[in-house]
mmCIF file of C-alpha atoms and ligand atoms in Angstrom:
data_model
loop_
_atom_site.group_PDB
_atom_site.id
_atom_site.type_symbol
_atom_site.label_atom_id
_atom_site.label_comp_id
_atom_site.label_asym_id
_atom_site.label_seq_id
_atom_site.Cartn_x
_atom_site.Cartn_y
_atom_site.Cartn_z
ATOM 1 C CA MET A 429 12.696 51.821 -37.353
ATOM 2 C CA ASN A 430 16.156 52.400 -36.052
ATOM 3 C CA ILE A 431 16.011 51.698 -32.318
ATOM 4 C CA LEU A 432 18.724 52.082 -29.703
ATOM 5 C CA ILE A 433 18.345 49.847 -26.636
ATOM 6 C CA VAL A 434 20.335 50.898 -23.572
ATOM 7 C CA ASN A 435 20.767 48.723 -20.493
ATOM 8 C CA GLY A 436 22.191 49.907 -17.193
ATOM 9 C CA PRO A 437 24.141 48.351 -14.335
ATOM 10 C CA ASN A 438 24.041 44.656 -13.472
ATOM 11 C CA LEU A 439 21.940 43.702 -16.464
ATOM 12 C CA ASN A 440 25.076 42.039 -17.851
ATOM 13 C CA PHE A 441 24.708 39.668 -14.868
ATOM 14 C CA LEU A 442 21.351 38.295 -15.982
ATOM 15 C CA GLY A 443 21.228 34.567 -15.373
ATOM 16 C CA LYS A 444 23.484 34.993 -12.312
ATOM 17 C CA ARG A 445 21.746 37.766 -10.369
ATOM 18 C CA GLU A 446 18.608 37.087 -8.292
ATOM 19 C CA VAL A 447 17.379 34.286 -10.512
ATOM 20 C CA SER A 448 14.060 34.209 -8.648
ATOM 21 C CA VAL A 449 13.410 37.801 -9.795
ATOM 22 C CA TYR A 450 15.100 37.989 -13.188
ATOM 23 C CA GLY A 451 15.078 34.379 -14.364
ATOM 24 C CA ASN A 452 17.965 32.175 -15.506
ATOM 25 C CA LYS A 453 18.367 33.478 -19.039
ATOM 26 C CA THR A 454 21.595 35.384 -19.622
ATOM 27 C CA TYR A 455 22.290 38.847 -21.030
ATOM 28 C CA ASP A 456 23.498 37.146 -24.209
ATOM 29 C CA ASP A 457 20.140 35.381 -24.466
ATOM 30 C CA LEU A 458 18.421 38.767 -24.158
ATOM 31 C CA ILE A 459 20.525 40.298 -26.931
ATOM 32 C CA LYS A 460 19.963 37.336 -29.266
ATOM 33 C CA TYR A 461 16.219 37.371 -28.570
ATOM 34 C CA LEU A 462 15.893 41.094 -29.253
ATOM 35 C CA LEU A 463 18.054 41.061 -32.386
ATOM 36 C CA ALA A 464 16.028 38.154 -33.805
ATOM 37 C CA TYR A 465 12.782 40.005 -33.069
ATOM 38 C CA GLY A 466 14.180 43.175 -34.652
ATOM 39 C CA THR A 467 15.091 41.291 -37.821
ATOM 40 C CA LYS A 468 11.654 39.650 -37.949
ATOM 41 C CA LYS A 469 9.936 43.040 -37.633
ATOM 42 C CA ASN A 470 12.316 44.857 -39.964
ATOM 43 C CA HIS A 471 13.813 47.113 -37.302
ATOM 44 C CA GLN A 472 17.485 47.954 -36.963
ATOM 45 C CA LEU A 473 18.485 47.540 -33.341
ATOM 46 C CA GLU A 474 21.659 48.572 -31.576
ATOM 47 C CA ILE A 475 22.043 47.316 -28.011
ATOM 48 C CA TYR A 476 24.393 48.849 -25.453
ATOM 49 C CA GLN A 477 25.047 48.000 -21.802
ATOM 50 C CA SER A 478 27.136 49.760 -19.178
ATOM 51 C CA ASN A 479 27.545 49.645 -15.427
ATOM 52 C CA HIS A 480 28.576 53.319 -15.410
ATOM 53 C CA GLU A 481 26.265 56.322 -15.326
ATOM 54 C CA GLY A 482 28.648 58.616 -17.238
ATOM 55 C CA SER A 483 29.281 56.011 -19.939
ATOM 56 C CA ILE A 484 25.540 55.690 -20.538
ATOM 57 C CA ILE A 485 25.245 59.480 -20.884
ATOM 58 C CA ASP A 486 28.310 59.720 -23.149
ATOM 59 C CA PHE A 487 26.950 56.939 -25.338
ATOM 60 C CA LEU A 488 23.476 58.499 -25.588
ATOM 61 C CA GLN A 489 24.904 61.922 -26.452
ATOM 62 C CA GLU A 490 27.144 60.447 -29.152
ATOM 63 C CA LYS A 491 24.610 58.124 -30.738
ATOM 64 C CA TYR A 492 21.071 59.450 -30.272
ATOM 65 C CA SER A 493 20.940 61.348 -33.542
ATOM 66 C CA PHE A 494 21.366 58.117 -35.522
ATOM 67 C CA PHE A 495 18.160 56.601 -34.093
ATOM 68 C CA ASP A 496 14.409 57.117 -34.380
ATOM 69 C CA ALA A 497 13.760 56.032 -30.800
ATOM 70 C CA ILE A 498 15.407 54.822 -27.613
ATOM 71 C CA ILE A 499 14.397 52.018 -25.247
ATOM 72 C CA ILE A 500 16.132 52.245 -21.891
ATOM 73 C CA ASN A 501 16.344 49.969 -18.886
ATOM 74 C CA PRO A 502 18.547 52.030 -16.571
ATOM 75 C CA GLY A 503 18.685 49.335 -13.842
ATOM 76 C CA ALA A 504 19.036 50.911 -10.405
ATOM 77 C CA PHE A 505 19.787 54.320 -11.995
ATOM 78 C CA THR A 506 16.044 54.396 -12.695
ATOM 79 C CA HIS A 507 15.428 55.283 -9.084
ATOM 80 C CA TYR A 508 17.913 58.115 -8.515
ATOM 81 C CA SER A 509 19.797 59.269 -11.593
ATOM 82 C CA TYR A 510 18.742 62.830 -12.329
ATOM 83 C CA ALA A 511 21.791 62.925 -14.609
ATOM 84 C CA ILE A 512 20.282 60.266 -16.884
ATOM 85 C CA TYR A 513 16.873 61.966 -16.596
ATOM 86 C CA ASP A 514 18.392 65.294 -17.717
ATOM 87 C CA CYS A 515 20.224 63.562 -20.532
ATOM 88 C CA LEU A 516 17.034 61.890 -21.805
ATOM 89 C CA LEU A 517 15.173 65.221 -21.661
ATOM 90 C CA SER A 518 17.840 66.891 -23.769
ATOM 91 C CA LEU A 519 17.639 64.368 -26.613
ATOM 92 C CA ASN A 520 14.191 65.290 -27.983
ATOM 93 C CA LYS A 521 13.616 61.703 -29.043
ATOM 94 C CA ARG A 522 10.915 59.115 -28.533
ATOM 95 C CA ILE A 523 11.988 57.262 -25.392
ATOM 96 C CA VAL A 524 10.423 54.241 -23.705
ATOM 97 C CA GLU A 525 11.371 52.895 -20.265
ATOM 98 C CA VAL A 526 11.460 49.140 -19.657
ATOM 99 C CA HIS A 527 12.056 46.819 -16.715
ATOM 100 C CA LEU A 528 12.232 43.055 -16.570
ATOM 101 C CA SER A 529 10.676 42.909 -13.115
ATOM 102 C CA ASN A 530 7.565 44.574 -11.750
ATOM 103 C CA ILE A 531 9.144 47.562 -9.987
ATOM 104 C CA TYR A 532 5.794 48.356 -8.321
ATOM 105 C CA GLU A 533 5.681 45.063 -6.439
ATOM 106 C CA ARG A 534 9.157 45.052 -4.927
ATOM 107 C CA GLU A 535 10.974 47.272 -2.408
ATOM 108 C CA GLU A 536 9.553 50.787 -1.842
ATOM 109 C CA PHE A 537 12.537 52.533 -3.445
ATOM 110 C CA ARG A 538 11.878 50.767 -6.749
ATOM 111 C CA LYS A 539 8.393 52.271 -7.050
ATOM 112 C CA ILE A 540 9.919 55.618 -7.950
ATOM 113 C CA SER A 541 11.307 56.135 -11.427
ATOM 114 C CA VAL A 542 12.948 59.519 -11.771
ATOM 115 C CA ILE A 543 13.337 58.977 -15.515
ATOM 116 C CA LYS A 544 9.656 58.198 -16.139
ATOM 117 C CA PRO A 545 8.665 61.822 -16.939
ATOM 118 C CA ALA A 546 11.241 61.856 -19.758
ATOM 119 C CA CYS A 547 9.648 58.760 -21.340
ATOM 120 C CA GLU A 548 6.427 58.405 -23.277
ATOM 121 C CA ALA A 549 5.632 54.914 -21.976
ATOM 122 C CA GLN A 550 6.804 52.383 -19.404
ATOM 123 C CA PHE A 551 6.704 48.572 -19.731
ATOM 124 C CA TYR A 552 7.630 46.311 -16.831
ATOM 125 C CA GLY A 553 7.142 42.972 -15.159
ATOM 126 C CA LYS A 554 7.191 40.728 -18.229
ATOM 127 C CA GLY A 555 10.854 39.707 -18.386
ATOM 128 C CA PHE A 556 12.242 39.837 -21.944
ATOM 129 C CA GLU A 557 8.703 40.524 -23.190
ATOM 130 C CA SER A 558 8.818 43.996 -21.592
ATOM 131 C CA TYR A 559 11.319 44.944 -24.322
ATOM 132 C CA ILE A 560 9.129 43.367 -27.019
ATOM 133 C CA GLU A 561 6.162 45.391 -25.766
ATOM 134 C CA ALA A 562 8.303 48.533 -26.009
ATOM 135 C CA ILE A 563 9.377 47.729 -29.593
ATOM 136 C CA ASP A 564 5.779 46.984 -30.604
ATOM 137 C CA TYR A 565 4.560 50.164 -28.924
ATOM 138 C CA LEU A 566 7.102 52.286 -30.817
ATOM 139 C CA SER A 567 6.260 50.708 -34.163
ATOM 140 C CA LYS A 568 2.500 51.009 -33.600
ATOM 141 C CA GLU A 569 2.711 54.681 -32.654
ATOM 142 C CA ASP A 570 5.222 55.502 -35.407
HETATM 143 C C1 DQA B 1236 15.367 46.574 -13.220
HETATM 144 C C2 DQA B 1236 14.694 46.968 -11.906
HETATM 145 C C3 DQA B 1236 15.620 47.841 -11.084
HETATM 146 O O1 DQA B 1236 14.989 48.193 -9.866
HETATM 147 C C4 DQA B 1236 16.902 47.095 -10.769
HETATM 148 O O2 DQA B 1236 17.790 47.929 -10.050
HETATM 149 C C5 DQA B 1236 17.551 46.523 -11.961
HETATM 150 C C6 DQA B 1236 16.716 45.902 -12.987
HETATM 151 C C7 DQA B 1236 14.501 45.584 -14.036
HETATM 152 O O3 DQA B 1236 14.783 45.426 -15.222
HETATM 153 O O4 DQA B 1236 13.589 44.971 -13.484
HETATM 154 O O5 DQA B 1236 18.770 46.474 -12.070
HETATM 155 O O6 DQA B 1236 15.546 47.741 -14.005
#
């Protein structure tokens, strides 16, 4: 499969940000890990990160048609970006939401994902493995 992985704000700061929540592996480590897994499983992965809501939407609108499915970790946009939600709805693609941390066991505001209804599944709380679960889910259901 051709899978686009999109990461939102502050994920580029992995390894520096709240190490007790997100661990000490860096964003580079995440990319390398996912690309290696993609190669092993015969998937083509493209990985994009931005700290800007509009850039994420622009990128999705430009690129979605080249992919079979999208995995998105929108960072804090998860909890309030109706603009990203609307964008995801408009794409008519298979979309899976992922989070490194368990958003249901943290602050109250994190328990709400406004993008969840635009996604067919949600994986969270397993660190890098949340992304692996999303890739496996997409390939199983393909
Ligand atoms: C996150 C969880 C969000 O609540 C947070 O704002 C993030 C990362 C995660 O991967 O656990 O930036 O999406």
